[in-house]
XYZ file of C-alpha atoms in Angstrom:
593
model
C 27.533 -6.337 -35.277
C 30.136 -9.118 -36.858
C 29.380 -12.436 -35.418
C 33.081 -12.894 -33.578
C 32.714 -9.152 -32.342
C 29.489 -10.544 -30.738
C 31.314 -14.089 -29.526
C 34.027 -12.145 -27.779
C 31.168 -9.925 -26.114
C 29.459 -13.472 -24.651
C 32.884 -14.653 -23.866
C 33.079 -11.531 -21.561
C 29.933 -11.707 -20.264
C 30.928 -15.200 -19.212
C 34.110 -14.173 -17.578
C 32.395 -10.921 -15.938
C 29.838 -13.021 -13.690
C 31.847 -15.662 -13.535
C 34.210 -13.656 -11.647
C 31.312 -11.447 -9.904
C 29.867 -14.974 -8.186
C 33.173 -16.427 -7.645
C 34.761 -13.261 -6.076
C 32.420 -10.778 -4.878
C 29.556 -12.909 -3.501
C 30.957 -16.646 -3.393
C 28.226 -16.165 -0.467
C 25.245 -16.357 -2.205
C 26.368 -19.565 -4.029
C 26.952 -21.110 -0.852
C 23.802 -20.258 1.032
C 21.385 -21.719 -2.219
C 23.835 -24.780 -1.596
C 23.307 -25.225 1.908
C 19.675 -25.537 2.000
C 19.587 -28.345 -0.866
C 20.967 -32.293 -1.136
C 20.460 -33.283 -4.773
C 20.402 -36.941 -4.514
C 21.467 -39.306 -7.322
C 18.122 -41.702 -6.665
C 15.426 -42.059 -9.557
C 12.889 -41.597 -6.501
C 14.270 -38.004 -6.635
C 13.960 -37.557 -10.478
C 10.588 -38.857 -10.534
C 9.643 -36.703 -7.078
C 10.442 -33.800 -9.546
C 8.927 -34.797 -12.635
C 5.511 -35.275 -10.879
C 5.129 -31.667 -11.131
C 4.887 -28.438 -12.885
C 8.572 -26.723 -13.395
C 10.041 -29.733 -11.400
C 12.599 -30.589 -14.729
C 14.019 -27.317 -14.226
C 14.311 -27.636 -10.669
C 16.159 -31.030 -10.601
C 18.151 -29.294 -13.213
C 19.023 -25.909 -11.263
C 19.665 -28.199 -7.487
C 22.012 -30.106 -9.756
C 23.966 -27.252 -10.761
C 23.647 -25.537 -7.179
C 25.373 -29.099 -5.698
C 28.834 -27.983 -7.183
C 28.660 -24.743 -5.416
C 29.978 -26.813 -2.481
C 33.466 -26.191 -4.248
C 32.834 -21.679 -5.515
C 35.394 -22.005 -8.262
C 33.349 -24.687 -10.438
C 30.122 -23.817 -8.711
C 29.972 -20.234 -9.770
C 31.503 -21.733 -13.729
C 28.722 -23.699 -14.037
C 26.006 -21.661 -12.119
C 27.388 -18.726 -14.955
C 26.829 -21.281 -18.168
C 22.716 -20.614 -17.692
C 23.557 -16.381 -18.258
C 25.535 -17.238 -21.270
C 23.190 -19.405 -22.968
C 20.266 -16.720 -22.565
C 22.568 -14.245 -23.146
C 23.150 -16.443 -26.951
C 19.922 -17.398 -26.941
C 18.089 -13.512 -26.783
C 20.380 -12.713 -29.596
C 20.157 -15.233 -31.904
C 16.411 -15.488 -31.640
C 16.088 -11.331 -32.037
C 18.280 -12.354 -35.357
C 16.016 -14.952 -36.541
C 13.371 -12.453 -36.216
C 15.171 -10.031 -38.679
C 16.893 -8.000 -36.191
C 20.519 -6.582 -37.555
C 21.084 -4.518 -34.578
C 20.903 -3.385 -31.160
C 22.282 -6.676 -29.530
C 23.468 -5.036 -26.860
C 20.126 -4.910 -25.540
C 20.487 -8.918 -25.095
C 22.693 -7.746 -22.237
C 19.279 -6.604 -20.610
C 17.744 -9.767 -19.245
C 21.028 -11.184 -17.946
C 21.637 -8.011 -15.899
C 17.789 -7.847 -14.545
C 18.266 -11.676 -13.902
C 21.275 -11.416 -11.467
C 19.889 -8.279 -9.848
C 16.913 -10.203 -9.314
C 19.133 -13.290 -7.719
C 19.838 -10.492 -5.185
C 17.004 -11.828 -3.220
C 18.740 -14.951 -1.438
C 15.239 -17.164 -1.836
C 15.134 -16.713 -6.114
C 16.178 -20.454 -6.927
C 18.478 -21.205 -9.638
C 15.269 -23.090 -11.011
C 13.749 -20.029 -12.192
C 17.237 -18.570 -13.876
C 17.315 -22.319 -15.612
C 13.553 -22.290 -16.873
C 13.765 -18.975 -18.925
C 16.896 -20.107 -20.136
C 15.081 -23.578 -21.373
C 12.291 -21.546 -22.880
C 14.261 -18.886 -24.658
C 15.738 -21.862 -26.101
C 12.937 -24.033 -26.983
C 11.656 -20.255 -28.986
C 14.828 -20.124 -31.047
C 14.014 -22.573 -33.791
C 10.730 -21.246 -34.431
C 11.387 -18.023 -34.378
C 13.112 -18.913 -37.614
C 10.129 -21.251 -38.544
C 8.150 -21.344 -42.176
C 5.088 -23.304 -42.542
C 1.688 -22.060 -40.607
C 0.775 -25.577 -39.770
C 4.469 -26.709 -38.294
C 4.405 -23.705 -36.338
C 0.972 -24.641 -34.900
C 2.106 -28.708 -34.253
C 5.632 -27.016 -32.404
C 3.140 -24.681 -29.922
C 0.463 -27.861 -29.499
C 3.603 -29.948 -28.459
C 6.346 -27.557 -26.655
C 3.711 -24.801 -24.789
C 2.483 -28.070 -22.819
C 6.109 -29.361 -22.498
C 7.468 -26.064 -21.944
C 4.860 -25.647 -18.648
C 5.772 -29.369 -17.169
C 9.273 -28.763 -17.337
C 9.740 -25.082 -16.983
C 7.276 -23.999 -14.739
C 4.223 -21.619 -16.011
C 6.572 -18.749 -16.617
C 8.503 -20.675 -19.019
C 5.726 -21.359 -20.678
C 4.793 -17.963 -20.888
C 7.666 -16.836 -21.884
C 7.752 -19.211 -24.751
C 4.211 -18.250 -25.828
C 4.980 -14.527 -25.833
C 8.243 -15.243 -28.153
C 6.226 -17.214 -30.668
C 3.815 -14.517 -30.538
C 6.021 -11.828 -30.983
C 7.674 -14.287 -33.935
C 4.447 -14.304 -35.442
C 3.478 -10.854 -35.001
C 6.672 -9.587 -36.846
C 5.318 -12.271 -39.568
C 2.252 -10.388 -40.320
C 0.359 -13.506 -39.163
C -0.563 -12.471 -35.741
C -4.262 -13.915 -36.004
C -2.887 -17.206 -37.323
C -0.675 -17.467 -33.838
C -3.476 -16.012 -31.393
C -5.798 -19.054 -31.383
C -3.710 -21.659 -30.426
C -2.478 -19.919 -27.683
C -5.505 -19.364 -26.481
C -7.072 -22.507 -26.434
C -3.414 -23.919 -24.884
C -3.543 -21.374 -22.067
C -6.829 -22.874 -21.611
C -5.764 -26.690 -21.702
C -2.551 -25.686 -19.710
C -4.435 -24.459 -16.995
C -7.496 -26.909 -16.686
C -4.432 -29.709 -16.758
C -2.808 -27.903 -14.144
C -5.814 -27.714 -11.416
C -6.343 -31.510 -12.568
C -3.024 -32.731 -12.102
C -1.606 -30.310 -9.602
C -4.710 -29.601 -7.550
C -2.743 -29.737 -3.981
C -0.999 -26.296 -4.828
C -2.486 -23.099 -4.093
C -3.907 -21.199 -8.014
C -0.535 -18.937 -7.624
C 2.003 -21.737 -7.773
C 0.209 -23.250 -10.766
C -0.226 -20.077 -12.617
C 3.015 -18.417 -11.467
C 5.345 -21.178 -10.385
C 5.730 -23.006 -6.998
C 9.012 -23.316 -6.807
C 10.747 -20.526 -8.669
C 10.863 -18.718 -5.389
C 11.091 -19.969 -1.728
C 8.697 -17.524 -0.173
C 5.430 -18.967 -2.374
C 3.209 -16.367 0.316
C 3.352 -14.182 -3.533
C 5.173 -13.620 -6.513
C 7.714 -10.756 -6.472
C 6.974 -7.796 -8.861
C 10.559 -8.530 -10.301
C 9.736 -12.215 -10.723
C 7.314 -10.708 -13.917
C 10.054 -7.947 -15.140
C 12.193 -10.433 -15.807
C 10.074 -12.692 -17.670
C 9.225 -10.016 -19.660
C 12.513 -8.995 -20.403
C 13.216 -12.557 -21.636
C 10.143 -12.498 -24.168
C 10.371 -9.051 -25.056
C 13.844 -8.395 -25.868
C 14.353 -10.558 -28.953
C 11.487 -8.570 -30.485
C 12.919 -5.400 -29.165
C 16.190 -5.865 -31.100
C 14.430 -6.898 -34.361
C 11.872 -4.226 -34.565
C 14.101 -1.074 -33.546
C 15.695 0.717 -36.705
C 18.813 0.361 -37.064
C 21.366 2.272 -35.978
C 24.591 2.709 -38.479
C 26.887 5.923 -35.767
C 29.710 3.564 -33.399
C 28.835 6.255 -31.035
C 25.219 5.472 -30.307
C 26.107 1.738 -30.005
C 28.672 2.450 -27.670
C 26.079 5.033 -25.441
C 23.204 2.100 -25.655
C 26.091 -0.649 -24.282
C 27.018 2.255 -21.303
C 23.777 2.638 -20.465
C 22.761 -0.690 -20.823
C 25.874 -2.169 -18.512
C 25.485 1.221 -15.956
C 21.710 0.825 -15.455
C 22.211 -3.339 -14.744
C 25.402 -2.783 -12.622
C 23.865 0.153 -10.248
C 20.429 -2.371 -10.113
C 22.736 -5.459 -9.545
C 24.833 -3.558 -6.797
C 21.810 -2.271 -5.208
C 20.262 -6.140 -4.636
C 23.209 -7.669 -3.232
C 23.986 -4.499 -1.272
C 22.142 -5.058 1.914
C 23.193 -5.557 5.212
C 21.976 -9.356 4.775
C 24.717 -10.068 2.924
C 26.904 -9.331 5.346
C 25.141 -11.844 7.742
C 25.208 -14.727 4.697
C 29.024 -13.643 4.330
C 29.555 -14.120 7.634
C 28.399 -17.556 8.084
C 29.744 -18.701 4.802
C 33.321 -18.004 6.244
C 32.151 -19.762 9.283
C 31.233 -22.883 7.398
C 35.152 -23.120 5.816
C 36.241 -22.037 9.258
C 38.109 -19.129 8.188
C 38.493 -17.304 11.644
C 40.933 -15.227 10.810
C 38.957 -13.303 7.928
C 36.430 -13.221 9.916
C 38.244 -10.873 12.033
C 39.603 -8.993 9.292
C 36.029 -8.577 7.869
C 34.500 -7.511 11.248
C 37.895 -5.228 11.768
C 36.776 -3.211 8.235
C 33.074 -3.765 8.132
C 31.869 -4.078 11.671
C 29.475 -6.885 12.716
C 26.179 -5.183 12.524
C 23.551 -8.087 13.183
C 23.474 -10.849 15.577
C 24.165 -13.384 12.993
C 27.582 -11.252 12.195
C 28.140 -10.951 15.986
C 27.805 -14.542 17.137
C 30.208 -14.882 13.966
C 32.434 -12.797 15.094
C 32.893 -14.189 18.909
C 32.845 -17.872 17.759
C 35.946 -16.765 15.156
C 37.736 -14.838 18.312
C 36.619 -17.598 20.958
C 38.448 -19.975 18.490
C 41.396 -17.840 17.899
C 41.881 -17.847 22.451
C 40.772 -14.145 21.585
C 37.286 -13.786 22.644
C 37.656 -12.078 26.545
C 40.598 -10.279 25.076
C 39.295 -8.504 22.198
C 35.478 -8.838 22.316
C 34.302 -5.569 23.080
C 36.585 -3.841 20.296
C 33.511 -4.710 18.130
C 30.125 -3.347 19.149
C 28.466 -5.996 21.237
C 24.026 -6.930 21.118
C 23.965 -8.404 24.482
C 23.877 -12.356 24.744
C 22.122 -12.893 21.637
C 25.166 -11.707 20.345
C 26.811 -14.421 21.667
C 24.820 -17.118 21.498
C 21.300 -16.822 20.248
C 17.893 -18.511 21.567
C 16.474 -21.011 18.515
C 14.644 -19.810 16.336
C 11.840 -21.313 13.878
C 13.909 -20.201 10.496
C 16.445 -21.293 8.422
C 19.187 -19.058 9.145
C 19.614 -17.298 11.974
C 20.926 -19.561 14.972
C 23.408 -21.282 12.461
C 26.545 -19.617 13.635
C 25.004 -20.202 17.663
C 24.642 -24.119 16.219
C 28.172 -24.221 15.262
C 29.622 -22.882 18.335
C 27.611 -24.738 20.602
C 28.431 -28.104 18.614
C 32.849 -27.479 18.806
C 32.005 -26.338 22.790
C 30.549 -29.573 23.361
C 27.155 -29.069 23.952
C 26.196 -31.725 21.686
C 22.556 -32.093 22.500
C 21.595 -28.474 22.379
C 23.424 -28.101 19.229
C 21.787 -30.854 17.437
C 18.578 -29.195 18.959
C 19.645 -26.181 17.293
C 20.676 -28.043 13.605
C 17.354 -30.460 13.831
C 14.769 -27.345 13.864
C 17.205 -24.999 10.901
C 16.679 -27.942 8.608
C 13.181 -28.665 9.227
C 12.579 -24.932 8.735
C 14.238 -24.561 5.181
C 11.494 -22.689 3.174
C 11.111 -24.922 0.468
C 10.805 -28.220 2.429
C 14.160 -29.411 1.514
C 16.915 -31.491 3.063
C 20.411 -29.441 3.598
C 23.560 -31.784 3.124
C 25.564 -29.049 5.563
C 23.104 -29.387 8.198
C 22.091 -33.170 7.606
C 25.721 -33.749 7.852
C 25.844 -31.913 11.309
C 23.010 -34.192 12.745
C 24.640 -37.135 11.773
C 27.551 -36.244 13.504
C 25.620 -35.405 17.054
C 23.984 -38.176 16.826
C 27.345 -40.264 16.380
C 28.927 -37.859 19.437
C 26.081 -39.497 21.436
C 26.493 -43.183 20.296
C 22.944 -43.105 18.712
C 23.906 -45.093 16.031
C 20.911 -46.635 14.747
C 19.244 -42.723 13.650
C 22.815 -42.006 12.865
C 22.283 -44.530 9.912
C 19.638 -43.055 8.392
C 21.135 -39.591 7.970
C 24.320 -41.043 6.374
C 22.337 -43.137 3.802
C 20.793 -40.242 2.407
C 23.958 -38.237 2.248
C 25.770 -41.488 0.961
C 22.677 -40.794 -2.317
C 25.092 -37.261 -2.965
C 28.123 -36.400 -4.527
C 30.525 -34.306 -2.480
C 29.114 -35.743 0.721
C 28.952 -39.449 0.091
C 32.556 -40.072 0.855
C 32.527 -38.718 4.177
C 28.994 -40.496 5.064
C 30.545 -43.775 3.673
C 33.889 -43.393 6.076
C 31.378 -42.086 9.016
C 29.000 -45.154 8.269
C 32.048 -47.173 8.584
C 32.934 -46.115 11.768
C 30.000 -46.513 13.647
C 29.700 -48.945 16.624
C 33.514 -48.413 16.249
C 34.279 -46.900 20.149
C 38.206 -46.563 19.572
C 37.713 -45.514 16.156
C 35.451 -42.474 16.956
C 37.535 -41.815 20.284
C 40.539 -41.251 18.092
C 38.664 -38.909 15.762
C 39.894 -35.600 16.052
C 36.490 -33.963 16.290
C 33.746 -36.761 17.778
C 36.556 -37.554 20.486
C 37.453 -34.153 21.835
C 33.832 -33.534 21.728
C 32.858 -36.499 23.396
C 35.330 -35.737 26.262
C 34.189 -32.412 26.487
C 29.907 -32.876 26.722
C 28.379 -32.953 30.011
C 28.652 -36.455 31.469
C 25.039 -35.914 33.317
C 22.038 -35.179 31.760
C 19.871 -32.479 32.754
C 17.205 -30.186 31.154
C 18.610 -27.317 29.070
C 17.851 -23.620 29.480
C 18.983 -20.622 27.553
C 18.268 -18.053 30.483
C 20.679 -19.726 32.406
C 23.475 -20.179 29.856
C 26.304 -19.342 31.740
C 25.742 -21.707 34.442
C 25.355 -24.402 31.448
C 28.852 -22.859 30.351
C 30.324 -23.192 34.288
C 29.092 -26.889 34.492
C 30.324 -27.392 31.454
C 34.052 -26.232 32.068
C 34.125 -27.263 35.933
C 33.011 -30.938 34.388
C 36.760 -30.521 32.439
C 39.308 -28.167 32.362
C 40.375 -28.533 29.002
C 37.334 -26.947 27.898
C 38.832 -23.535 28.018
C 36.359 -22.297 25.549
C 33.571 -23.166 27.495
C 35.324 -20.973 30.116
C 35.425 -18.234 27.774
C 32.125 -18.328 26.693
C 31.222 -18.394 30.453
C 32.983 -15.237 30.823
C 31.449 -13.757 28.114
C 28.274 -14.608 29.189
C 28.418 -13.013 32.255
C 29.587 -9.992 31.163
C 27.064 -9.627 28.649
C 24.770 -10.051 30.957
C 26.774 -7.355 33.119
C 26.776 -9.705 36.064
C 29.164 -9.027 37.681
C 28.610 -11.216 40.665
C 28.372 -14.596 38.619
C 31.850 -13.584 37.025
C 33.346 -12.920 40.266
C 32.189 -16.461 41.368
C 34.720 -17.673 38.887
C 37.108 -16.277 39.635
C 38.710 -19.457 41.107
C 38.642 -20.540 37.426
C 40.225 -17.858 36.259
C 43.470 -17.710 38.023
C 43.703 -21.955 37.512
C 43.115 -21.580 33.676
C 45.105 -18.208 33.188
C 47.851 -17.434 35.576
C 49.253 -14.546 36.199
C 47.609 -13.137 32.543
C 43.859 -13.313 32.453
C 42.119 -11.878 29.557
C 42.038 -8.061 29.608
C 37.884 -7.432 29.335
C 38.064 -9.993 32.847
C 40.679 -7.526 34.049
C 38.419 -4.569 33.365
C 35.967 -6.473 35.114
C 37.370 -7.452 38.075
C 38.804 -3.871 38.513
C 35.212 -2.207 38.363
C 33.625 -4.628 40.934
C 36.694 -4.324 43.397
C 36.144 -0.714 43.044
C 32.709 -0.485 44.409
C 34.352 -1.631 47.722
C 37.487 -0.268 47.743
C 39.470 2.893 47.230
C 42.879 1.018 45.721
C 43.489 -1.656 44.195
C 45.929 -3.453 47.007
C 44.630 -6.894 48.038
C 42.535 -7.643 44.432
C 42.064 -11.308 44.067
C 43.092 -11.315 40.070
C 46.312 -9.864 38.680
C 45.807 -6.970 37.155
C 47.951 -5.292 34.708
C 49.582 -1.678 35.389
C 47.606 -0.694 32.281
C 44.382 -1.784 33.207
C 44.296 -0.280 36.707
C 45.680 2.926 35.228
C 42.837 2.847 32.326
C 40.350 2.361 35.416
C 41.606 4.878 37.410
C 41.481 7.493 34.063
C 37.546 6.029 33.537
C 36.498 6.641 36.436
C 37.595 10.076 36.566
C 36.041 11.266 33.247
C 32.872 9.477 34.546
C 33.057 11.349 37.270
C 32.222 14.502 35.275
C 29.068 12.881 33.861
C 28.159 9.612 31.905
C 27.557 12.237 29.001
C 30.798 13.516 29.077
C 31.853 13.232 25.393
C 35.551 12.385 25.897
C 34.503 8.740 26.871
C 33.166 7.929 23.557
C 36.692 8.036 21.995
C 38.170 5.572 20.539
C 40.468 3.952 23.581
C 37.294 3.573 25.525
C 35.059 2.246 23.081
C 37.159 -0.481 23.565
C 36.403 -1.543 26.558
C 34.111 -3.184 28.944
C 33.258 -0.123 30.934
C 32.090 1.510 27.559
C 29.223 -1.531 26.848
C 28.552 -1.386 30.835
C 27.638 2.844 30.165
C 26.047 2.027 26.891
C 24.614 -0.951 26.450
C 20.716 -1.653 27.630
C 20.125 -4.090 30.922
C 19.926 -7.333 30.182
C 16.314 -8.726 30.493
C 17.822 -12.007 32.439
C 20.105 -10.011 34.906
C 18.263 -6.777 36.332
C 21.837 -4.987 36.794
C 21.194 -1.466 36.712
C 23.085 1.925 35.965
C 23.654 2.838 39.647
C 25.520 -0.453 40.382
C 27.686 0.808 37.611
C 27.747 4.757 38.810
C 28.652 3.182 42.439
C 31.445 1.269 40.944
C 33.107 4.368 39.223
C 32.851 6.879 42.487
């Protein structure tokens, strides 16, 4: 293949991922981002260099830290493809290759499949780029004893700053360089006796890691429980390939290049689509758009897709609680119950971020920094997030706890695209008119609960009625409250506020309150004359229709079209008692008579 036919290919591999991370799954940039802070500190280089792989690491965290903007993130995450992608096919060349460099397209296409899996670090993706590029000159190499000086020096090198599968990697290239030399026996013993040195230095100097991390990598991976299968068919794509395209014969017929490139491309791209195809994605996507506050996608993403995980859901009703939207249009999207809404805490790194982020803009400070203290303290890998450090900082600023404040900001102050804002927040602290005036620490401190008390997640919506009745301007507490009730499908709590209601909204309360209100002053009452809550013409005549197909069985197919799918009635039919409420289906088959 000419040499610029091949430069144009890399130049559109470039551009094709490039535009695959920036476009299709900015996402998964974002998420490896949030769980890191790459500080500029040499206590953080040297924390890195003090063990096995750690080079790479400090390398790949410093790449990931521009992900905080996608377009240069996903440029610069994309330069490590490229350089393998170069790298494979110059070193299958140096090895006396003259064809099949299409197959250099191999690796690169197992590698981002492989990135599928949210916990593969950019680390590892950076060390078998290092190592396939430590190979290349001696793959080209003369002279038996430079060739054994380069292993003595770069296998050990290659292990402390790549990680073990570098290492491997780079042994199994200089083997294979050696092999297609003739001189296999002359490369054999050296490897040997450095696999042997490798790994006595390794339990010597690295003796508080487990045998896997220091003879597969510790932190290639965040789950280091075991290695992934794929973790090993990459690495052997990497070592295998450039010996792959120098031993096949060559093939002279356009035709069969063109049918190895299709099958090549079409075998990576159904693999790649199949790893970043799963419904977790969704969930990542979901709080990505969250975290740049772009409600109305959101809506136009749950509106196509559906919200099919609590992570989505809680999404979902923060992006419609913040559009005024959430008792209006909540149960057009299937609803999960209250975890849907807001979940419990949980021990990992992922799940109760969206519940975090809503509770922090209603202005329950406290059990929001709860919420973003035990997320970062879970991150697999032990790190520090600058997203969720960031968050902390600001609670504890909300709550005039300036003192702990401090120490969050200096370490996001060591950072690049969070320093500035930790400087200006450092700046501002002790400074009461200063943070009054802000437009988020103000209308959140007027908002939190002026008394403290003991927080409880089975009692939510009271937390959400004390925290409205407290102030009125909270009307998102008031919608959460709502919401919480009727996800709860009591009834009887939402009825209590109905005081609330008619101060906050008028003559034009929300329409899922509406269908609310209408089914409880049913169970009672045989019209509608006299209901407390204005209720539209449409609402009691939707009722009215509900109740009659009801009335002809809860199995009765025609209420699982799309008009009543819509509505409250439909989750009150549908949807499973909730644990905290012990409503049952004959409250609702009384209410419908």
């Amino acid at each position: 293949m000419p040499r610029h036919i091949r430069s144009l290919a890399a130049a559109a591999v470039f551009i094709a991922i490039y535009v695959f991370w920036l476009h299709s799954h900015p996402e998964a940039l974002s998420f490896r981002e949030q769980y890191q802070m790459f500080l500029f500190s040499w206590d953080y280089l040297l924390e890195h260099l003090l063990i096995a792989g750690g080079m790479a690491e400090y390398i790949g965290e410093f790449l990931m830290q521009f992900c905080y903007y996608p377009a240069i993130g996903a440029a610069l995450v994309t330069l490590p493809f490229l350089l393998l992608l170069v790298g494979i096919s110059l070193t299958g060349s140096r090895m006396g290759g003259k064809g099949h460099y299409v197959l250099s397209l191999l690796p690169i296409l197992l590698m981002l499949a492989y990135m599928g899996d949210e916990n593969v670090k950019v680390t590892f993706l950076v060390s078998m780029t290092a190592s396939v590029l430590a190979a290349l000159p001696y793959a080209g190499m003369e002279g038996a004893h430079c060739r054994v000086v380069t292993r003595l020096v770069v296998v050990p090198a290659t292990y402390w700053l790549c990680g073990p599968g570098g290492a491997m990697v780079y042994t199994l290239v200089c083997l294979s360089a050696d092999w297609r030399r003739g001189r296999w026996a002359d490369g054999a013993w050296p490897v040997a006796y450095l696999a042997g040195l490798v790994t006595a230095s390794g339990f010597t100097l690295m003796s508080q890691y487990t045998p896997v991390d220091i003879l597969f990598g510790q932190n290639y991976h965040n789950l280091r429980m075991s290695v992934p299968a794929m973790q090993f068919v990459v690495e052997a794509a990497c070592a295998l390939t450039p010996v792959a395209i120098a031993s096949l014969p060559s093939v002279r017929s356009r035709w069969a290049v063109w049918a190895e490139a299709g099958a090549v491309a079409a075998g990576g791209c159904a693999l790649i689509a199949f790893s970043f195809g799963s419904d977790k994605y969704d969930a990542i996507e979901f709080d990505y758009l969250v975290r740049r506050e772009k409600w109305d996608r959101i809506i136009e993403k749950a509106e196509t897709d559906g919200a099919k995980d609590p992570v989505s859901l809680t999404s979902l009703n923060l992006a419609l609680a913040m559009r005024g939207q959430l008792c209006d249009r909540m149960f057009e999207f299937s609803q999960m119950g209250t975890e849907g809404l807001l979940a419990p805490s949980r021990r990992n790194q992922f799940s109760s971020l969206p519940t975090a982020e809503a509770l922090f803009r209603l202005g329950m400070v406290n059990e929001a920094q709860h919420y973003f203290f035990d997320l970062q303290e879970s991150i697999l890998d032990c790190r520090k997030s600058g997203r969720l450090s960031k968050r902390v900082a600001e609670t504890l600023i909300i709550n005039g706890k300036y003192e702990m404040a401090r120490k969050y900001l200096s370490r996001l102050e060591e950072t690049l695209f969070y320093s500035e804002w930790a400087k200006k927040a450092e700046n501002a602290l002790g400074n009461e008119t200063a943070i009054n005036a802000h437009p988020t620490w103000g209308r959140i401190r007027r908002l939190r609960y002026s008394q403290s008390f003991f927080g409880n997640y089975n009692e939510m919506d009271k937390m959400l009625g004390i925290l409205f009745m407290e102030n009125a301007e909270n009307k998102m507490a008031l919608d959460y409250y709502l919401a919480q009730c009727m996800l709860k499908r009591d009834l009887k709590q939402l009825w209590a506020g109905l005081g609330w209601i008619r101060q906050t909204y008028g003559d034009k309360p929300p329409r899922h309150v509406q269908e609310a209100v209408a089914m409880t002053w049913a169970q009672g009452h045989t019209s509608f004359d006299g209901v407390p809550l204005p209720l539209s013409r449409e609402v009691t005549s939707d009722f009215t229709e509900f109740a009659r197909l009801y009335s002809a069985g809860s199995s009765n197919p025609q209420l699982n079209t799309d008009k009543w799918r819509k509505t409250y009635w439909h989750y009150l039919l549908s949807a499973k008692p909730d644990a905290h409420t012990g409503a049952t289906d004959s409250a609702i088959q009384e209410a419908t008579r």
